Amino acid sequence: HSAGAADPECLVIAHRGASGYLPEHTIAAKAMAYAQGADYIEQDLVMTRDGEVVVLHDHYLDTVTNVRDVFPDRARADGRFYVIDFSLAELRQLAVSERFQMDSDEQSAVFEDRFPLGQSSFGISTFAEEIELIQGLNKSTGRSVGIYPEIKSPAFHREERKDISTAVLEVLRDYGYSTMQDKVFLQCFDPFELQRIHDELLPAMNMAVPLVQLFGTGPEFEPLLTEQGLQRVAAYADGIGPSMFLIIKPDSVATDLQGTDLVERAHGLGLIVHPYTFRRDQLPAFVEDFDELLQIYLDDMDVDGVFTDFPDLTVTFLESNL
């Protein structure tokens, strides 16, 4: 049985799917994450010009698709291609690949040992399609895997006259995620948006779902990390999703781990803690291997779940360390 069932204390959250093995946020990566035993599967959500909610990490297309080749004249003044400038039908024409960067005109993979660029065939899915995949697999396998959607760049969407949060909640409600008991966590980096969802949108729609406040390492998150800030977060959120470096400082070395009290303080306020991102091919300097990384966070720091690109390795670790 899955690690989650054996150890309800620790959730394996597939970060953009099994993104260590297949291009992030493709249906293939989600199916693989499901098969590898993930407890929850993550969806990053952005909106199209015609108001569809699609699963992509950024509101840009140029680092994970061939949009430059298919629609070369559709970049904005900054040279980027924005999801919101395309209809769903147009996005369906794009091929999705492993994440890449442009060096002059050459593409190079961000993670060079992952799925090769330009191989096979992958596309963009809507949020609804991905939910149907996961719910369909729940039916065919008898498991109960949850979803972990993230509302991306709500302020950007608002400037483009799109209320992404309401659109996301409507999809959740349509597919039966509307109570605290349902297998869903809704996450966002924007504290104002998460508060708005908690205070206004959920009550107006007669819904209640668990909310997770994400934390980056930037200075804008420092006010939220104070005692008072965290108390404010606990008033509207049920959990936090911090960078792993907010739990152990990045300049730590193996012989001298600089742990913080964030997990302890969050737990004291009744918040669950799901740090990101656990990657075998991007280890912090203070560990030798992936298992050691998991050991430190899951056992020593007592987190409640992890976002990982390698769900299988994380499930195996939990099963062998129970």
Coordinates of N, CA, C and O in Angstrom, one line a residue, residues 16 23-26 55-58 60-68 80 83 94-101 107 110 117 122 124:
R16 N 4.6 19.2 -9.7 CA 4.3 19.3 -11.1 C 4.2 17.9 -11.8 O 4.5 17.8 -12.9
P23 N 8.3 15.6 -18.7 CA 8.1 17.1 -18.7 C 7.0 17.5 -17.7 O 5.9 16.9 -17.7
E24 N 7.3 18.5 -16.9 CA 6.4 19.0 -15.8 C 5.0 19.3 -16.3 O 4.9 19.9 -17.4
H25 N 4.0 19.0 -15.5 CA 2.6 19.3 -15.8 C 2.0 18.7 -17.0 O 1.0 19.1 -17.5
T26 N 2.7 17.7 -17.6 CA 2.0 17.0 -18.7 C 1.2 15.9 -18.1 O 1.4 15.5 -17.0
V55 N -3.1 24.1 -16.9 CA -2.1 23.6 -16.0 C -0.7 23.9 -16.6 O -0.3 23.2 -17.5
L56 N 0.0 25.0 -16.1 CA 1.3 25.4 -16.5 C 2.0 26.1 -15.3 O 1.3 26.8 -14.6
H57 N 3.3 25.9 -15.2 CA 3.9 26.5 -14.0 C 3.9 28.1 -14.1 O 3.9 28.7 -13.1
D58 N 4.1 28.6 -15.3 CA 4.2 30.1 -15.4 C 3.1 30.7 -16.3 O 2.5 29.9 -17.1
Y60 N 3.9 32.4 -18.6 CA 4.7 32.5 -19.8 C 4.7 31.1 -20.5 O 4.6 30.1 -19.8
L61 N 4.9 31.1 -21.8 CA 4.9 29.8 -22.6 C 6.3 29.5 -23.1 O 6.6 28.4 -23.5
D62 N 7.2 30.5 -23.1 CA 8.4 30.3 -23.9 C 9.5 29.4 -23.3 O 10.5 29.1 -24.0
T63 N 9.4 29.0 -22.0 CA 10.4 28.1 -21.5 C 10.0 26.6 -21.4 O 10.8 25.8 -21.1
V64 N 8.8 26.3 -21.8 CA 8.3 24.9 -21.8 C 7.6 24.5 -23.1 O 7.1 23.3 -23.1
T65 N 7.5 25.4 -24.1 CA 6.8 25.0 -25.3 C 7.5 25.5 -26.5 O 8.5 26.3 -26.4
N66 N 7.0 25.1 -27.7 CA 7.6 25.6 -29.0 C 6.8 26.8 -29.5 O 6.7 27.0 -30.7
V67 N 6.3 27.6 -28.6 CA 5.4 28.8 -29.0 C 6.2 29.7 -30.0 O 5.6 30.3 -30.9
R68 N 7.5 29.9 -29.8 CA 8.3 30.7 -30.7 C 8.2 30.3 -32.1 O 8.2 31.1 -33.0
R80 N 8.5 38.1 -24.2 CA 7.9 36.9 -23.7 C 6.6 36.6 -24.3 O 5.9 37.5 -24.8
V83 N 0.6 33.2 -21.7 CA -0.6 32.3 -21.8 C -1.8 33.1 -22.1 O -2.7 32.7 -22.9
L94 N 0.4 23.7 -29.4 CA 1.8 23.8 -29.0 C 2.3 22.4 -28.5 O 1.5 21.6 -27.9
A95 N 3.5 22.2 -28.6 CA 4.2 21.0 -28.1 C 4.9 21.4 -26.8 O 5.5 22.5 -26.7
V96 N 4.6 20.7 -25.7 CA 5.3 20.9 -24.4 C 6.5 20.1 -24.3 O 6.6 18.9 -24.7
S97 N 7.6 20.7 -23.7 CA 8.8 19.9 -23.5 C 9.3 20.1 -22.1 O 8.8 20.9 -21.3
E98 N 10.4 19.4 -21.8 CA 11.2 19.6 -20.6 C 11.5 21.1 -20.5 O 11.7 21.8 -21.6
R99 N 11.6 21.7 -19.3 CA 12.0 23.1 -19.2 C 13.3 23.4 -19.8 O 14.3 22.7 -19.5
F100 N 13.4 24.5 -20.5 CA 14.7 24.9 -21.1 C 15.0 26.4 -20.9 O 14.1 27.2 -20.6
Q101 N 16.3 26.7 -21.2 CA 16.7 28.1 -21.2 C 17.3 28.4 -22.6 O 17.7 27.5 -23.3
Q107 N 18.6 26.1 -27.4 CA 17.9 25.7 -26.2 C 18.8 24.7 -25.4 O 19.4 23.9 -26.0
V110 N 17.2 22.8 -18.4 CA 17.5 23.2 -17.1 C 18.0 22.1 -16.3 O 19.0 22.3 -15.5
L117 N 15.0 17.0 -24.5 CA 14.2 18.0 -25.2 C 13.7 17.5 -26.5 O 14.5 16.8 -27.2
F122 N 3.9 15.9 -26.2 CA 3.2 16.3 -25.0 C 2.4 17.6 -25.3 O 2.9 18.4 -26.1
I124 N -0.6 20.7 -23.5 CA -1.1 21.5 -22.4 C -2.5 20.9 -22.1 O -3.3 20.7 -23.0

